[in-house]
Tab-separated table of C-alpha atoms and ligand atoms in Angstrom:
chain	number	residue	atom	x	y	z
A	270	MET	CA	-85.676	21.442	-148.427
A	271	THR	CA	-83.877	24.652	-147.367
A	272	SER	CA	-85.849	25.489	-144.255
A	273	PRO	CA	-83.672	26.860	-141.447
A	274	ILE	CA	-85.158	24.244	-139.145
A	275	ARG	CA	-84.198	21.380	-141.473
A	276	PRO	CA	-81.524	20.117	-139.046
A	277	LEU	CA	-84.174	19.979	-136.313
A	278	ILE	CA	-86.607	18.136	-138.561
A	279	GLU	CA	-83.994	15.763	-139.989
A	280	GLY	CA	-82.883	14.730	-136.538
A	281	TYR	CA	-79.888	14.584	-134.285
A	282	ASP	CA	-77.417	13.096	-136.754
A	283	PHE	CA	-77.960	15.486	-139.643
A	284	ILE	CA	-75.198	18.084	-139.044
A	285	ARG	CA	-72.740	15.447	-137.893
A	286	ARG	CA	-73.419	13.280	-140.950
A	287	GLU	CA	-73.121	16.227	-143.337
A	288	CYS	CA	-69.845	17.291	-141.696
A	289	GLU	CA	-68.455	13.803	-142.125
A	290	ARG	CA	-69.680	13.570	-145.732
A	291	ARG	CA	-68.163	16.963	-146.595
A	292	GLY	CA	-64.981	16.472	-144.531
A	293	THR	CA	-65.467	19.710	-142.581
A	294	ASP	CA	-66.775	21.018	-139.243
A	295	CYS	CA	-68.651	23.872	-140.866
A	296	PHE	CA	-70.979	24.067	-143.869
A	297	GLU	CA	-73.795	26.105	-145.374
A	298	LEU	CA	-77.280	24.846	-146.039
A	299	GLY	CA	-79.873	26.424	-148.333
A	300	VAL	CA	-79.744	29.451	-150.588
A	301	GLY	CA	-80.164	33.228	-150.391
A	302	PRO	CA	-81.642	34.735	-147.242
A	303	LEU	CA	-82.664	31.310	-145.951
A	304	THR	CA	-79.047	30.108	-145.804
A	305	VAL	CA	-78.052	28.576	-142.463
A	306	THR	CA	-74.499	27.818	-141.378
A	307	CYS	CA	-74.000	24.660	-139.334
A	308	MET	CA	-70.932	24.004	-137.165
A	309	ARG	CA	-69.688	21.399	-134.718
A	310	GLY	CA	-66.659	20.728	-132.511
A	311	PRO	CA	-64.744	22.619	-129.820
A	312	GLU	CA	-63.008	25.000	-132.232
A	313	ALA	CA	-66.329	25.961	-133.793
A	314	GLY	CA	-67.614	26.375	-130.220
A	315	THR	CA	-65.038	29.078	-129.454
A	316	VAL	CA	-66.295	31.006	-132.501
A	317	PHE	CA	-69.999	30.402	-131.867
A	318	TYR	CA	-69.801	31.468	-128.212
A	319	SER	CA	-68.009	34.749	-128.985
A	320	ASP	CA	-69.223	38.297	-129.486
A	321	ARG	CA	-69.317	37.672	-133.234
A	322	PHE	CA	-72.785	36.269	-132.587
A	323	GLU	CA	-75.977	37.466	-130.948
A	324	ARG	CA	-79.075	35.674	-129.740
A	325	ALA	CA	-81.829	38.275	-130.354
A	326	GLY	CA	-84.280	36.780	-132.861
A	327	ALA	CA	-82.132	33.704	-133.508
A	328	MET	CA	-84.498	30.996	-132.279
A	329	PRO	CA	-87.154	29.864	-134.776
A	330	ARG	CA	-90.568	31.310	-133.926
A	331	ARG	CA	-92.077	27.871	-133.344
A	332	VAL	CA	-89.508	27.250	-130.592
A	333	ARG	CA	-90.161	30.647	-128.980
A	334	ARG	CA	-93.918	30.011	-129.101
A	335	THR	CA	-93.592	26.754	-127.156
A	336	LEU	CA	-90.324	25.874	-125.438
A	337	LEU	CA	-88.828	29.265	-124.644
A	338	GLY	CA	-91.540	31.939	-124.580
A	339	GLU	CA	-90.848	35.576	-125.477
A	340	GLY	CA	-88.523	37.998	-123.680
A	341	GLY	CA	-86.502	35.485	-121.638
A	342	VAL	CA	-82.776	35.339	-120.940
A	343	GLN	CA	-82.070	33.071	-123.934
A	344	GLY	CA	-82.731	35.895	-126.413
A	345	LEU	CA	-80.752	38.633	-124.610
A	346	ASP	CA	-77.277	39.894	-125.480
A	347	GLY	CA	-74.463	41.889	-123.888
A	348	GLU	CA	-74.999	43.630	-120.557
A	349	ASP	CA	-78.747	42.898	-120.484
A	350	HIS	CA	-77.975	39.202	-120.803
A	351	HIS	CA	-75.249	39.346	-118.189
A	352	HIS	CA	-77.537	41.096	-115.706
A	353	ARG	CA	-80.469	38.685	-116.236
A	354	LYS	CA	-78.191	35.644	-116.181
A	355	ALA	CA	-76.867	36.730	-112.778
A	356	LEU	CA	-80.433	36.376	-111.458
A	357	PHE	CA	-80.481	32.717	-112.504
A	358	LEU	CA	-77.013	31.982	-111.206
A	359	SER	CA	-77.888	33.575	-107.835
A	360	LEU	CA	-80.438	30.762	-107.412
A	361	MET	CA	-77.843	28.043	-108.038
A	362	THR	CA	-75.598	28.351	-104.978
A	363	PRO	CA	-74.264	25.056	-103.552
A	364	ASP	CA	-76.577	25.441	-100.529
A	365	ALA	CA	-79.603	26.026	-102.742
A	366	LEU	CA	-78.760	22.987	-104.843
A	367	ASP	CA	-78.296	20.840	-101.717
A	368	ASP	CA	-81.669	22.058	-100.577
A	369	LEU	CA	-83.281	20.931	-103.848
A	370	THR	CA	-81.523	17.564	-103.606
A	371	THR	CA	-82.904	17.053	-100.089
A	372	ILE	CA	-86.416	17.992	-101.189
A	373	THR	CA	-86.226	15.722	-104.262
A	374	ASP	CA	-84.808	12.869	-102.210
A	375	ALA	CA	-87.925	12.949	-100.013
A	376	GLU	CA	-90.141	13.116	-103.114
A	377	TRP	CA	-88.462	9.960	-104.497
A	378	ASP	CA	-89.240	8.181	-101.210
A	379	ALA	CA	-92.862	9.271	-101.382
A	380	ALA	CA	-93.070	8.152	-105.025
A	381	ILE	CA	-91.590	4.744	-104.183
A	382	ALA	CA	-94.234	4.281	-101.479
A	383	ARG	CA	-96.970	5.152	-104.013
A	384	TRP	CA	-95.503	2.761	-106.607
A	385	GLN	CA	-95.542	-0.132	-104.187
A	386	ALA	CA	-99.173	0.519	-103.323
A	387	ARG	CA	-100.086	0.650	-107.024
A	388	HIS	CA	-99.084	-2.887	-108.060
A	389	GLU	CA	-98.928	-1.925	-111.732
A	390	PRO	CA	-96.084	-0.876	-114.032
A	391	ILE	CA	-94.844	2.648	-113.619
A	392	ARG	CA	-93.712	4.720	-116.583
A	393	LEU	CA	-90.494	6.270	-115.339
A	394	LEU	CA	-90.703	9.273	-117.687
A	395	THR	CA	-94.085	10.267	-116.255
A	396	ASP	CA	-93.292	9.509	-112.631
A	397	ALA	CA	-89.845	11.113	-112.635
A	398	ALA	CA	-91.422	14.239	-114.127
A	399	GLN	CA	-93.879	14.353	-111.226
A	400	VAL	CA	-91.140	13.829	-108.634
A	401	LEU	CA	-89.135	16.674	-110.175
A	402	SER	CA	-92.216	18.836	-110.552
A	403	ARG	CA	-93.268	18.503	-106.914
A	404	ALA	CA	-89.680	19.215	-105.829
A	405	VAL	CA	-89.015	22.218	-108.034
A	406	HIS	CA	-92.350	23.839	-107.191
A	407	ARG	CA	-91.557	23.619	-103.503
A	408	TRP	CA	-87.938	24.727	-104.003
A	409	SER	CA	-89.049	27.722	-106.061
A	410	GLY	CA	-91.736	28.804	-103.580
A	411	VAL	CA	-94.516	28.098	-106.101
A	412	PRO	CA	-97.693	26.599	-104.580
A	413	LEU	CA	-98.750	23.218	-105.963
A	414	ALA	CA	-101.876	21.525	-104.606
A	415	GLU	CA	-101.840	17.724	-104.625
A	416	ASP	CA	-104.817	17.678	-106.999
A	417	ASP	CA	-102.945	19.877	-109.493
A	418	VAL	CA	-99.720	17.844	-109.714
A	419	ALA	CA	-100.564	15.830	-112.832
A	420	GLN	CA	-102.156	18.688	-114.754
A	421	ARG	CA	-99.473	21.276	-113.915
A	422	THR	CA	-96.704	18.821	-114.748
A	423	ASP	CA	-98.401	17.975	-118.069
A	424	MET	CA	-98.714	21.658	-118.935
A	425	LEU	CA	-95.014	22.304	-118.323
A	426	HIS	CA	-94.046	19.043	-120.012
A	427	ALA	CA	-95.970	19.988	-123.153
A	428	LEU	CA	-93.613	22.970	-123.598
A	429	ILE	CA	-90.670	20.599	-123.854
A	430	ASP	CA	-92.352	17.991	-125.975
A	431	THR	CA	-93.694	20.017	-128.858
A	432	PRO	CA	-91.338	22.662	-130.378
A	433	ALA	CA	-90.195	20.791	-133.477
A	434	ARG	CA	-93.474	18.981	-134.080
A	435	VAL	CA	-95.940	19.909	-136.755
A	436	GLY	CA	-99.716	19.731	-136.587
A	437	PRO	CA	-101.866	19.092	-133.514
A	438	ARG	CA	-98.986	18.227	-131.187
A	439	HIS	CA	-97.246	21.511	-131.926
A	440	TRP	CA	-100.501	23.376	-131.304
A	441	ARG	CA	-100.859	21.563	-127.993
A	442	GLY	CA	-97.503	23.106	-127.056
A	443	ARG	CA	-98.649	26.562	-128.120
A	444	ARG	CA	-101.812	26.320	-126.049
A	445	ALA	CA	-99.771	25.070	-123.090
A	446	ARG	CA	-97.409	28.046	-123.500
A	447	SER	CA	-100.316	30.552	-123.404
A	448	ARG	CA	-101.800	28.847	-120.347
A	449	ALA	CA	-98.457	28.587	-118.570
A	450	ASP	CA	-97.544	32.222	-119.286
A	451	ARG	CA	-100.912	33.447	-117.951
A	452	TRP	CA	-100.682	31.250	-114.859
A	453	ALA	CA	-97.110	32.339	-114.055
A	454	ALA	CA	-97.849	36.044	-114.706
A	455	ASP	CA	-100.736	35.803	-112.198
A	456	LEU	CA	-98.336	34.361	-109.628
A	457	ILE	CA	-95.929	37.252	-110.198
A	458	ASP	CA	-98.802	39.738	-109.786
A	459	ASP	CA	-99.878	37.995	-106.566
A	460	VAL	CA	-96.377	38.246	-105.097
A	461	ARG	CA	-96.090	41.907	-106.027
A	462	ALA	CA	-99.541	42.601	-104.550
A	463	GLY	CA	-98.570	40.857	-101.296
A	464	LYS	CA	-101.196	38.122	-101.768
A	465	LEU	CA	-98.512	35.442	-101.954
A	466	GLU	CA	-95.333	35.513	-99.854
A	467	PRO	CA	-92.730	33.030	-101.088
A	468	PRO	CA	-89.584	32.884	-98.942
A	469	ALA	CA	-86.899	35.402	-99.935
A	470	GLY	CA	-84.235	33.794	-102.097
A	471	ARG	CA	-86.658	31.336	-103.699
A	472	ALA	CA	-87.015	31.632	-107.463
A	473	LEU	CA	-90.559	33.008	-107.353
A	474	HIS	CA	-89.561	35.771	-104.942
A	475	ALA	CA	-86.271	36.535	-106.702
A	476	ILE	CA	-87.887	36.791	-110.145
A	477	ALA	CA	-90.918	38.787	-108.983
A	478	THR	CA	-88.656	41.357	-107.289
A	479	HIS	CA	-85.802	41.353	-109.828
A	480	ARG	CA	-84.988	44.762	-111.303
A	481	THR	CA	-83.628	45.428	-114.776
A	482	ARG	CA	-80.424	47.411	-115.262
A	483	ASP	CA	-82.446	50.623	-115.274
A	484	GLY	CA	-84.187	49.718	-112.029
A	485	GLN	CA	-87.551	48.538	-113.392
A	486	LEU	CA	-89.407	45.404	-112.335
A	487	LEU	CA	-89.662	42.880	-115.174
A	488	GLU	CA	-92.880	42.998	-117.198
A	489	PRO	CA	-95.160	40.313	-115.667
A	490	SER	CA	-95.131	38.422	-118.987
A	491	VAL	CA	-91.315	38.351	-118.990
A	492	ALA	CA	-91.092	37.440	-115.293
A	493	ALA	CA	-93.535	34.614	-116.101
A	494	VAL	CA	-91.229	33.319	-118.845
A	495	GLU	CA	-88.252	33.405	-116.459
A	496	LEU	CA	-90.155	31.560	-113.723
A	497	ILE	CA	-91.078	28.916	-116.279
A	498	ASN	CA	-87.378	28.888	-117.259
A	499	ILE	CA	-86.755	27.334	-113.822
A	500	LEU	CA	-89.741	24.980	-113.586
A	501	ARG	CA	-89.854	23.596	-117.143
A	502	PRO	CA	-86.222	22.512	-117.570
A	503	THR	CA	-86.061	20.992	-114.097
A	504	ILE	CA	-88.992	18.766	-115.032
A	505	ALA	CA	-87.195	18.027	-118.332
A	506	ILE	CA	-84.450	16.258	-116.359
A	507	ASP	CA	-86.915	13.336	-116.437
A	508	ARG	CA	-85.468	12.505	-119.873
A	509	PHE	CA	-81.904	12.277	-118.588
A	510	ILE	CA	-83.159	10.138	-115.696
A	511	VAL	CA	-84.861	7.801	-118.137
A	512	PHE	CA	-81.693	7.683	-120.252
A	513	ALA	CA	-79.718	6.868	-117.097
A	514	ALA	CA	-82.133	4.003	-116.390
A	515	LEU	CA	-81.832	2.892	-120.020
A	516	ALA	CA	-78.042	2.950	-119.736
A	517	LEU	CA	-78.340	0.616	-116.732
A	518	VAL	CA	-80.437	-1.751	-118.849
A	519	GLU	CA	-78.041	-1.584	-121.791
A	520	HIS	CA	-74.839	-1.744	-119.707
A	521	PRO	CA	-75.746	-3.897	-116.693
A	522	GLN	CA	-72.076	-4.354	-115.788
A	523	TRP	CA	-72.241	-0.803	-114.327
A	524	TYR	CA	-75.122	-1.538	-111.998
A	525	GLU	CA	-73.084	-3.130	-109.193
A	526	ARG	CA	-70.365	-0.525	-109.465
A	527	LEU	CA	-72.847	2.336	-109.079
A	528	ARG	CA	-74.513	0.562	-106.205
A	529	THR	CA	-71.318	0.252	-104.235
A	530	SER	CA	-69.062	3.088	-105.373
A	531	ASP	CA	-69.792	6.796	-105.012
A	532	ASP	CA	-66.887	7.536	-107.339
A	533	ALA	CA	-68.664	5.938	-110.265
A	534	ILE	CA	-71.874	7.957	-110.029
A	535	GLU	CA	-70.817	11.261	-111.571
A	536	PRO	CA	-68.770	9.780	-114.444
A	537	PHE	CA	-71.843	7.713	-115.305
A	538	THR	CA	-74.031	10.831	-115.185
A	539	GLN	CA	-71.629	12.734	-117.447
A	540	GLU	CA	-71.585	9.887	-119.942
A	541	VAL	CA	-75.396	9.806	-119.949
A	542	ARG	CA	-75.373	13.548	-120.740
A	543	ARG	CA	-72.783	13.058	-123.491
A	544	HIS	CA	-74.081	9.903	-125.075
A	545	TYR	CA	-77.859	10.269	-125.280
A	546	PRO	CA	-79.511	12.870	-127.509
A	547	PHE	CA	-81.361	15.778	-125.914
A	548	PHE	CA	-81.007	19.296	-127.366
A	549	PRO	CA	-79.707	18.955	-130.928
A	550	ALA	CA	-78.249	22.429	-131.481
A	551	ALA	CA	-77.933	25.993	-130.205
A	552	ALA	CA	-78.877	28.880	-132.540
A	553	ALA	CA	-77.399	32.381	-132.915
A	554	LYS	CA	-77.171	35.104	-135.571
A	555	VAL	CA	-73.982	36.708	-136.853
A	556	ARG	CA	-73.540	40.141	-135.288
A	557	THR	CA	-70.542	41.368	-137.277
A	558	PRO	CA	-69.366	39.769	-140.567
A	559	PHE	CA	-66.273	37.555	-140.440
A	560	ASP	CA	-64.612	34.625	-142.189
A	561	TRP	CA	-63.874	31.289	-140.550
A	562	GLY	CA	-63.377	27.689	-141.634
A	563	GLY	CA	-63.253	28.708	-145.304
A	564	LEU	CA	-66.717	30.300	-145.108
A	565	HIS	CA	-67.984	33.863	-144.988
A	566	PHE	CA	-70.418	34.691	-142.175
A	567	PRO	CA	-72.466	37.735	-143.232
A	568	ALA	CA	-74.294	39.832	-140.611
A	569	GLY	CA	-77.634	38.296	-139.657
A	570	ARG	CA	-76.720	34.751	-140.824
A	571	LEU	CA	-78.483	32.118	-138.721
A	572	THR	CA	-75.903	29.669	-137.387
A	573	LEU	CA	-76.458	26.378	-135.613
A	574	PHE	CA	-73.889	24.874	-133.274
A	575	ASP	CA	-74.353	21.112	-133.158
A	576	LEU	CA	-74.438	20.139	-129.479
A	577	TYR	CA	-75.091	16.446	-130.023
A	578	GLY	CA	-72.489	16.275	-132.817
A	579	THR	CA	-69.881	17.992	-130.640
A	580	ASN	CA	-70.565	15.464	-127.885
A	581	HIS	CA	-69.765	12.789	-130.480
A	582	HIS	CA	-66.909	14.482	-132.332
A	583	PRO	CA	-64.384	11.765	-133.197
A	584	ASP	CA	-61.399	14.117	-132.654
A	585	VAL	CA	-62.488	14.741	-129.075
A	586	TRP	CA	-64.102	11.487	-127.988
A	587	ALA	CA	-62.456	8.131	-128.699
A	588	ASP	CA	-65.025	5.719	-130.153
A	589	PRO	CA	-67.708	8.392	-129.676
A	590	ASP	CA	-70.763	6.163	-130.108
A	591	ARG	CA	-69.711	3.772	-127.365
A	592	PHE	CA	-71.269	4.364	-123.930
A	593	ASP	CA	-68.297	4.403	-121.597
A	594	PRO	CA	-68.333	6.271	-118.267
A	595	GLU	CA	-64.635	5.365	-117.832
A	596	ARG	CA	-63.784	8.301	-120.076
A	597	PHE	CA	-64.858	10.687	-117.323
A	598	PHE	CA	-62.814	9.185	-114.479
A	599	ASP	CA	-59.730	11.252	-115.133
A	600	ARG	CA	-60.873	13.776	-117.680
A	601	GLU	CA	-60.875	17.511	-117.177
A	602	ILE	CA	-63.978	18.762	-118.948
A	603	GLY	CA	-63.330	21.789	-121.141
A	604	PRO	CA	-65.780	24.605	-121.949
A	605	PHE	CA	-66.447	23.425	-125.515
A	606	ASP	CA	-66.161	19.609	-125.526
A	607	LEU	CA	-69.027	18.292	-123.370
A	608	VAL	CA	-71.890	20.564	-124.399
A	609	PRO	CA	-75.307	18.903	-123.899
A	610	GLN	CA	-76.368	22.095	-122.120
A	611	GLY	CA	-74.383	24.575	-124.220
A	612	GLY	CA	-70.746	25.617	-124.235
A	613	SER	CA	-68.498	28.424	-122.986
A	614	ASP	CA	-68.990	29.669	-119.421
A	615	HIS	CA	-72.123	30.103	-117.340
A	616	GLU	CA	-71.679	33.742	-116.321
A	617	SER	CA	-70.927	35.554	-119.551
A	618	GLY	CA	-72.086	32.997	-122.119
A	619	HIS	CA	-75.418	31.312	-122.744
A	620	ARG	CA	-74.359	28.028	-121.176
A	621	CYS	CA	-77.231	26.466	-119.249
A	622	ALA	CA	-77.847	28.022	-115.843
A	623	GLY	CA	-79.197	24.697	-114.592
A	624	GLU	CA	-76.255	22.466	-115.491
A	625	TRP	CA	-75.048	21.810	-111.925
A	626	LEU	CA	-78.644	21.262	-110.822
A	627	THR	CA	-79.132	18.759	-113.647
A	628	ILE	CA	-75.984	16.809	-112.743
A	629	ALA	CA	-77.017	16.700	-109.067
A	630	GLN	CA	-80.479	15.407	-109.994
A	631	ILE	CA	-79.198	12.657	-112.286
A	632	ASN	CA	-76.695	11.618	-109.595
A	633	LEU	CA	-79.539	11.393	-107.089
A	634	ALA	CA	-81.758	9.397	-109.455
A	635	LEU	CA	-78.925	6.918	-110.054
A	636	ARG	CA	-78.617	6.408	-106.307
A	637	VAL	CA	-82.356	5.791	-106.079
A	638	LEU	CA	-82.340	3.352	-109.007
A	639	THR	CA	-79.359	1.341	-107.829
A	640	ARG	CA	-79.503	1.580	-104.046
A	641	ARG	CA	-83.019	2.302	-102.886
A	642	ILE	CA	-85.160	0.015	-105.020
A	643	ASP	CA	-85.157	-3.256	-106.889
A	644	TYR	CA	-87.282	-3.512	-109.998
A	645	THR	CA	-87.877	-5.460	-113.198
A	646	VAL	CA	-87.698	-3.944	-116.662
A	647	PRO	CA	-90.366	-5.873	-118.618
A	648	ALA	CA	-90.252	-6.379	-122.392
A	649	GLN	CA	-91.081	-3.053	-124.061
A	650	ASP	CA	-90.067	-0.791	-126.934
A	651	LEU	CA	-86.893	0.924	-125.709
A	652	ARG	CA	-85.863	2.269	-129.106
A	653	VAL	CA	-84.712	5.902	-129.132
A	654	SER	CA	-85.663	7.658	-132.362
A	655	HIS	CA	-83.049	10.103	-133.626
A	656	ARG	CA	-85.688	11.905	-135.675
A	657	ARG	CA	-87.932	12.968	-132.805
A	658	PHE	CA	-87.039	16.130	-130.930
A	659	PRO	CA	-86.615	15.877	-128.026
A	660	THR	CA	-86.355	12.130	-128.065
A	661	GLN	CA	-86.892	9.424	-125.416
A	662	PRO	CA	-87.135	5.625	-125.260
A	663	ALA	CA	-90.438	4.905	-127.045
A	664	SER	CA	-92.067	3.261	-124.012
A	665	GLY	CA	-91.009	5.982	-121.562
A	666	LEU	CA	-89.363	3.115	-119.638
A	667	LEU	CA	-91.758	0.874	-117.774
A	668	LEU	CA	-90.715	-0.662	-114.449
A	669	THR	CA	-92.542	-3.427	-112.557
A	670	ASP	CA	-92.136	-5.376	-109.287
A	671	ILE	CA	-90.739	-2.394	-107.445
A	672	THR	CA	-89.578	-3.173	-103.929
A	673	THR	CA	-87.448	-1.187	-101.538
A	674	ARG	CA	-84.032	-2.447	-100.607
A	675	THR	CA	-83.284	-2.697	-96.923
A	676	PRO	CA	-80.461	-0.360	-95.839
A	677	THR	CA	-78.053	-3.302	-95.381
A	678	GLU	CA	-78.541	-4.253	-99.027
A	679	ALA	CA	-77.604	-0.730	-100.213
D	721	HEM	C1	-82.981	18.924	-118.594
D	721	HEM	C2	-81.743	19.147	-118.760
D	721	HEM	C3	-81.314	20.418	-119.454
D	721	HEM	C4	-80.859	20.541	-120.714
D	721	HEM	C5	-80.639	19.440	-121.742
D	721	HEM	C6	-80.595	21.949	-120.919
D	721	HEM	C7	-80.079	22.469	-122.073
D	721	HEM	C8	-79.833	23.809	-122.262
D	721	HEM	C9	-79.300	24.354	-123.470
D	721	HEM	C10	-78.878	23.559	-124.710
D	721	HEM	C11	-79.244	25.696	-123.296
D	721	HEM	C12	-78.793	26.716	-124.324
D	721	HEM	C13	-77.310	26.824	-124.432
D	721	HEM	C14	-76.938	27.810	-125.508
D	721	HEM	O1	-77.771	28.606	-125.947
D	721	HEM	O2	-75.801	27.814	-125.921
D	721	HEM	C15	-79.747	25.992	-122.001
D	721	HEM	C16	-79.873	27.244	-121.484
D	721	HEM	C17	-80.519	27.524	-120.313
D	721	HEM	N1	-80.956	26.637	-119.373
D	721	HEM	FE1	-80.843	24.640	-119.531
D	721	HEM	N2	-80.925	22.625	-119.784
D	721	HEM	C18	-81.364	21.737	-118.859
D	721	HEM	C19	-81.733	22.000	-117.559
D	721	HEM	C20	-81.894	23.250	-117.047
D	721	HEM	C21	-82.350	23.537	-115.720
D	721	HEM	C22	-82.618	22.480	-114.662
D	721	HEM	C23	-82.469	24.896	-115.620
D	721	HEM	C24	-82.895	25.739	-114.460
D	721	HEM	C25	-83.361	25.288	-113.322
D	721	HEM	C26	-82.079	25.464	-116.894
D	721	HEM	C27	-82.068	26.804	-117.197
D	721	HEM	C28	-81.524	27.323	-118.343
D	721	HEM	C29	-81.466	28.738	-118.622
D	721	HEM	C30	-81.989	29.855	-117.745
D	721	HEM	C31	-80.822	28.866	-119.862
D	721	HEM	C32	-80.527	30.154	-120.604
D	721	HEM	C33	-79.076	30.544	-120.378
D	721	HEM	C34	-78.672	31.752	-121.180
D	721	HEM	O3	-79.283	32.058	-122.210
D	721	HEM	O4	-77.719	32.415	-120.735
D	721	HEM	N3	-81.748	24.433	-117.725
D	721	HEM	N4	-80.104	24.828	-121.365
């Protein structure tokens, strides 16, 4: 098969395995116009995240029709990208992130109270998504009625869950994208018409009033995509939270350390982001022809940078498949080595605008899981398929017997 999305279909280990088999960090796949170049590792990262590449039209259509939408920051280049990216980064100040942490903290407490009243197993993937959803709606200034929580969260979740699928599940993602785009565009219209007044500085207000470089408001459909670019990925942190909980199950020796030592929390979070598979690769097209790594890169060539493979590159990470938060205790993280959310820098490159937010949310969830509650992890299927994108423990991680710890126990 020479499809450009073969690496996505074949799973997280495909590029890494091919690199190891061929003894290189860079190889071509397919023939003729369908050829794709695949790369991994920090050195490849410096090439991939340079002006030799552009993002316009690089993402497969099926990913744009579900996960990303059309017209958003991910597909922009040069000054237009820089200007739009600044909008996202303006929402990520330390104060704004603290604010979201405080809001989410309260949502975890409310969720714990609901769990205890329920007396039945909770599925952490589902419940964490709802905690994050409630929090990010409030933080962004987007109304969310209690009765709409499950449905709205499902709609945004479907965008994450379906891009690389085929058949009915992919179409579920496409329908969710159309619904979400229409819903978010209506919100933008309401703000512009004065029918809805989100606080200044909140994402909904900032995006609805954002002006392009030539002073125009964003098209409502594009503003909708950018608003969803805040809501959707924040809810997607549920997967990292579930992987963090899985890591506690698989490496119980860390539990006590996290419970009692603040210093251990962030290294554990970073190792969760490095170790477990999430986004397999970033995609770009060659802007100007060049040669690198013994290969020619003609203009327009689709190129995939293996994020998961770079996080497991044996030249960068000792014993890369071992889960070991110790590696982050005294490590300075470079721009191209730990890349679960993209490489390079946040301002000028396409590195994830929500990376600090994500780290803060996983840190918080670890505190909740180790200090605020006790729980049992019953027998269940915790296998993580490397052929499903994006993947998760099969069960979604069920927890039972949830009780709150008293403050003296924490
Ligand atoms: C759930 C955890 C997350 C993962 C795994 C993730 C992953 C990524 C990846 C792989 C990219 C593309 C990097 C590239 O093209 O080189 C990206 C870009 C982006 N992410 Fe995230 N992300 C996450 C959370 C977030 C959050 C919480 C937000 C916002 C609240 C966010 C907003 C964005 C935006 C706006 C971009 C586009 C940046 C650009 O094109 O310049 N992400 N993310």
